[in-house]
Coordinates of C-alpha atoms in Angstrom, one line a residue:
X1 CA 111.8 96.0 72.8
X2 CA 112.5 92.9 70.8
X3 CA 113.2 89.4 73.0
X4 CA 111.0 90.6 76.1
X5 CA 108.4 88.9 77.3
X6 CA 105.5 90.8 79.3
X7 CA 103.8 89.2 82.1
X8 CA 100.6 89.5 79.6
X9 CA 102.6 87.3 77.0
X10 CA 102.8 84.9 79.3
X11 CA 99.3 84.2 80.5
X12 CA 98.8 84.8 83.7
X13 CA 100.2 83.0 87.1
X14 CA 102.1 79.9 85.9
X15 CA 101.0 78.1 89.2
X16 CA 97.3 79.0 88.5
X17 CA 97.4 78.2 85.0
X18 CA 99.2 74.8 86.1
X19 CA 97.0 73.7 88.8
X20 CA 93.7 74.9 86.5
X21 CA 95.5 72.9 83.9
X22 CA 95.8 69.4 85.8
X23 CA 92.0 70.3 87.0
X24 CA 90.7 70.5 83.6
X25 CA 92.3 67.0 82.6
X26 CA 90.8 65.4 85.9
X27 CA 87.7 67.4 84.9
X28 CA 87.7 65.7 81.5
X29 CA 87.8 62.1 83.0
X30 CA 85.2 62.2 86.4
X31 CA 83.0 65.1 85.8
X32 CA 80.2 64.6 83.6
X33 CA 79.6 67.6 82.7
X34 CA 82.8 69.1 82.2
X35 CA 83.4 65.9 79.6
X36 CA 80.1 66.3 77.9
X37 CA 81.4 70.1 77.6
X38 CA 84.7 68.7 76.0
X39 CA 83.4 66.1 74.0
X40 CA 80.7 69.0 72.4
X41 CA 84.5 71.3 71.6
X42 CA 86.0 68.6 70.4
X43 CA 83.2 67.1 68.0
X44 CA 82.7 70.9 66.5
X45 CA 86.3 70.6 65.3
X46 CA 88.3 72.6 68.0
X47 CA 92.0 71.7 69.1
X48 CA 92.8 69.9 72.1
X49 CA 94.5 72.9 73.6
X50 CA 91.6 75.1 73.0
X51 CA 89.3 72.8 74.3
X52 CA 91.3 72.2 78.2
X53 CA 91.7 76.0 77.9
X54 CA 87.7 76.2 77.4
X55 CA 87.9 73.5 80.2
X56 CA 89.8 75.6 82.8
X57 CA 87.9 78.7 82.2
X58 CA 84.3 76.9 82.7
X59 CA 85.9 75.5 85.8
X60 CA 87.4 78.8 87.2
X61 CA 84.0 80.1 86.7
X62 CA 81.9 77.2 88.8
X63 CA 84.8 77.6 91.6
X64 CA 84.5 81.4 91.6
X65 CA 80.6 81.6 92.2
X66 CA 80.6 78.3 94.7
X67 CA 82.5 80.9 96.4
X68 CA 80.2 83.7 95.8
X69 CA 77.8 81.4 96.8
X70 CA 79.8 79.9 99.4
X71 CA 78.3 76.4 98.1
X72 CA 79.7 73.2 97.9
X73 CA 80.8 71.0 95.3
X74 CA 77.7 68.7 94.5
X75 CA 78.9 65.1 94.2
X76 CA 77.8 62.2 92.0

């Protein structure tokens, strides 16, 4: 049907892709290695929006296996 969005076209939980969102900007600023990540993205020509969205999945995977893990977040 024409004019209907699918819960596919929209990506996912809003409030997940949100908070993931916000995370990945943080992420950017304080984490070194999530901004060397970034920095690598951005200098090889991708967008901005690919580059968070590269951002948030490299973070949803660290959070998923410090859960598998059931580790903590090492801090600086």
């Amino acid at each position: 049907m024409a004019g209907t969005r699918t819960a596919h076209d929209l990506g996912g939980r809003a409030q997940v892709r949100s908070v993931l969102y916000m995370s990945a900007l943080s992420a950017i600023q304080f984490n070194p290695v999530i901004r060397q990540f970034y920095q690598r993205l951005r200098e090889a020509g991708k967008c901005f929006k690919v580059a968070i969205v590269a951002c948030m999945r490299k973070l949803l995977i660290i959070l998923n296996a410090m859960v598998r893990n059931q580790t903590q977040m090492a801090t600086c």
